[in-house]
CSV table of C-alpha atoms in Angstrom, one decimal:
chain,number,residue,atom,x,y,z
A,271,UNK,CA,-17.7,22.9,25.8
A,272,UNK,CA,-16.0,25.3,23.2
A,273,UNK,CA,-12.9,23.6,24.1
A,274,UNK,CA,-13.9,20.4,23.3
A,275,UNK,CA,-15.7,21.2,20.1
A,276,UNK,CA,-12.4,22.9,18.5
A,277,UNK,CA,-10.5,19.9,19.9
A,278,UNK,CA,-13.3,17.5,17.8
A,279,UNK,CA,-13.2,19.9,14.8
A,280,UNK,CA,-9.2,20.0,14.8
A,281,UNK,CA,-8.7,16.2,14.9
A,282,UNK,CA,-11.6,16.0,11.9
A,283,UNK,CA,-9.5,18.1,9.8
A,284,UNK,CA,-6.7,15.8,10.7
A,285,UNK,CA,-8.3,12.8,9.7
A,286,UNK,CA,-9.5,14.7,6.7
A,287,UNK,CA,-5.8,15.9,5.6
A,288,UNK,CA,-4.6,12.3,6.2
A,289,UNK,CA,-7.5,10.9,3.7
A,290,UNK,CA,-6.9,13.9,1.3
A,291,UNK,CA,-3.0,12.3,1.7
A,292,UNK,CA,-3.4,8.7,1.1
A,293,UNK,CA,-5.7,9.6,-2.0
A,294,UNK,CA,-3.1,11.7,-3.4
A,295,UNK,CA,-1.1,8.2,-3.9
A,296,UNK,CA,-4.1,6.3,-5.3
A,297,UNK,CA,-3.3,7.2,-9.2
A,298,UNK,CA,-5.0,5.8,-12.3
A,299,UNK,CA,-2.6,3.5,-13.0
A,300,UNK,CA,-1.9,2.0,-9.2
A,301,UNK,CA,-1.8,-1.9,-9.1
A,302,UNK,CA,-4.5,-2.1,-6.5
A,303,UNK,CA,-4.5,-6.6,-6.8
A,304,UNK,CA,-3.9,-6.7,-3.2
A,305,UNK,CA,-6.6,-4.7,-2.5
A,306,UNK,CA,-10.6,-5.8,-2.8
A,307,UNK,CA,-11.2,-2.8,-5.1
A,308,UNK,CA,-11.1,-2.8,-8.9
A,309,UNK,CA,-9.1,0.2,-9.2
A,310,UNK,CA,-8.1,3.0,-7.5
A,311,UNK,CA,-11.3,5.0,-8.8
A,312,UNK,CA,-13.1,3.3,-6.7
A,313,UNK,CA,-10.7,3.4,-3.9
A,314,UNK,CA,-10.8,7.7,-4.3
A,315,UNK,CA,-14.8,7.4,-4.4
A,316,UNK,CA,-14.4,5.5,-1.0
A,317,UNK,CA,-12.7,7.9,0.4
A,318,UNK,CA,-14.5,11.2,-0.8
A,319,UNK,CA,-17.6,9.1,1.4
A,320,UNK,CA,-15.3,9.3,4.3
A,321,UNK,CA,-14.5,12.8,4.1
A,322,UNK,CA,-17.8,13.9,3.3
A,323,UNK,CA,-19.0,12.6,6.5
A,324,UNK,CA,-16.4,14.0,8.7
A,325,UNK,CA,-16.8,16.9,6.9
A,326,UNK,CA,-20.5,16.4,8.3
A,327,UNK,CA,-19.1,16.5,12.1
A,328,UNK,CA,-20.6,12.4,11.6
A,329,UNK,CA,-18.3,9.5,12.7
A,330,UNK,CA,-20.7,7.0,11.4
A,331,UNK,CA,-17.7,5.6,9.8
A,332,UNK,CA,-14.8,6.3,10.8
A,333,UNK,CA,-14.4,2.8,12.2
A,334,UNK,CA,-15.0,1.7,8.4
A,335,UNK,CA,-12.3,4.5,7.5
A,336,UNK,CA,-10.2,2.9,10.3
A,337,UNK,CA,-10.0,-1.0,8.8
A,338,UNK,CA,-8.6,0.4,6.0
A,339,UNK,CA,-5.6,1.5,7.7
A,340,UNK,CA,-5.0,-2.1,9.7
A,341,UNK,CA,-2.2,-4.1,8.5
A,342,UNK,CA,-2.8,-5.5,5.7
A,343,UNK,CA,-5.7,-3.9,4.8
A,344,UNK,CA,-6.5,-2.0,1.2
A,345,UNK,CA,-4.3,1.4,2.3
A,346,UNK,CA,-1.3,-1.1,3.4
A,347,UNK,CA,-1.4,-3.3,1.0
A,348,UNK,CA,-1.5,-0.4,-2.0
A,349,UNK,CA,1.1,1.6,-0.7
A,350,UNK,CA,3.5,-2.0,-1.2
A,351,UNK,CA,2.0,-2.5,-4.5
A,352,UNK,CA,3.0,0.9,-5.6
A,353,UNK,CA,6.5,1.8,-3.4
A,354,UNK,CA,4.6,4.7,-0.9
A,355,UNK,CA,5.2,2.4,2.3
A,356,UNK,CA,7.3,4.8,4.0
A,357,UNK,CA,4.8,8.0,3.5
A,358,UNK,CA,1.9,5.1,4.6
A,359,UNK,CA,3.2,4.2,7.4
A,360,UNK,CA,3.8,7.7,9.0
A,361,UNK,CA,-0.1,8.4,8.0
A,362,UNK,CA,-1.2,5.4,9.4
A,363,UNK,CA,0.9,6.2,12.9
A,364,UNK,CA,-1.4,9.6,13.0
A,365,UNK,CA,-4.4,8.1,12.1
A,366,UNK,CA,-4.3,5.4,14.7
A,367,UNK,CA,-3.8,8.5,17.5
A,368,UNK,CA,-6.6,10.6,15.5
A,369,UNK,CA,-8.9,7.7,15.9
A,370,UNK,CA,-8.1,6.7,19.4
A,371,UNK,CA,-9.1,10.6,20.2
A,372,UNK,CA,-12.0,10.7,18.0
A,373,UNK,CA,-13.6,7.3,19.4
A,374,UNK,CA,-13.7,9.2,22.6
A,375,UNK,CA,-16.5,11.3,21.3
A,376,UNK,CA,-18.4,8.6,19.2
């Protein structure tokens, strides 16, 4: 069980460091009008939520967390708006694996 319980705790700081990654791009003065959020305040508030609860050892919403990373979705569609594609793409890659893994203990 120990095993497993590392292996949960090492893929939440994962998901954690990817979150802390895409919110690092979200700036004050991001274009965010593909997005559904006003600005990218909001955006950064979204995310703390997310972080808090995996923080929490809760993945009551990492499938919310996980939309946002679907094509076209808000983290796609500000990383275009605002020339971070390349770095977007490479979180969204680990992410997708992250959640796969994580879904297996949801």
């Amino acid at each position: 069980m120990k095993a497993i319980d590392k292996a949960y705790q090492d893929l939440t700081k994962e998901a954690i460091s990817i979150l802390l990654k895409i919110k690092e791009n979200l700036k004050d003065e991001s274009d965010c009008i593909w997005t559904y959020y006003e600005n990218a305040t909001q955006m950064r508030q979204e995310i703390d939520k997310y972080i808090l609860e995996l923080e929490k050892s809760s993945l009551r919403l990492l499938d919310d967390t996980y939309m946002h990373f679907l094509p076209t979705a808000a983290y796609q569609e500000h990383s275009m708006a605002n020339n971070w594609t390349i770095e977007y793409h490479k979180l969204a890659e680990k992410f997708d694996k992250i959640y796969e893994a994580l879904k297996t203990y949801s």
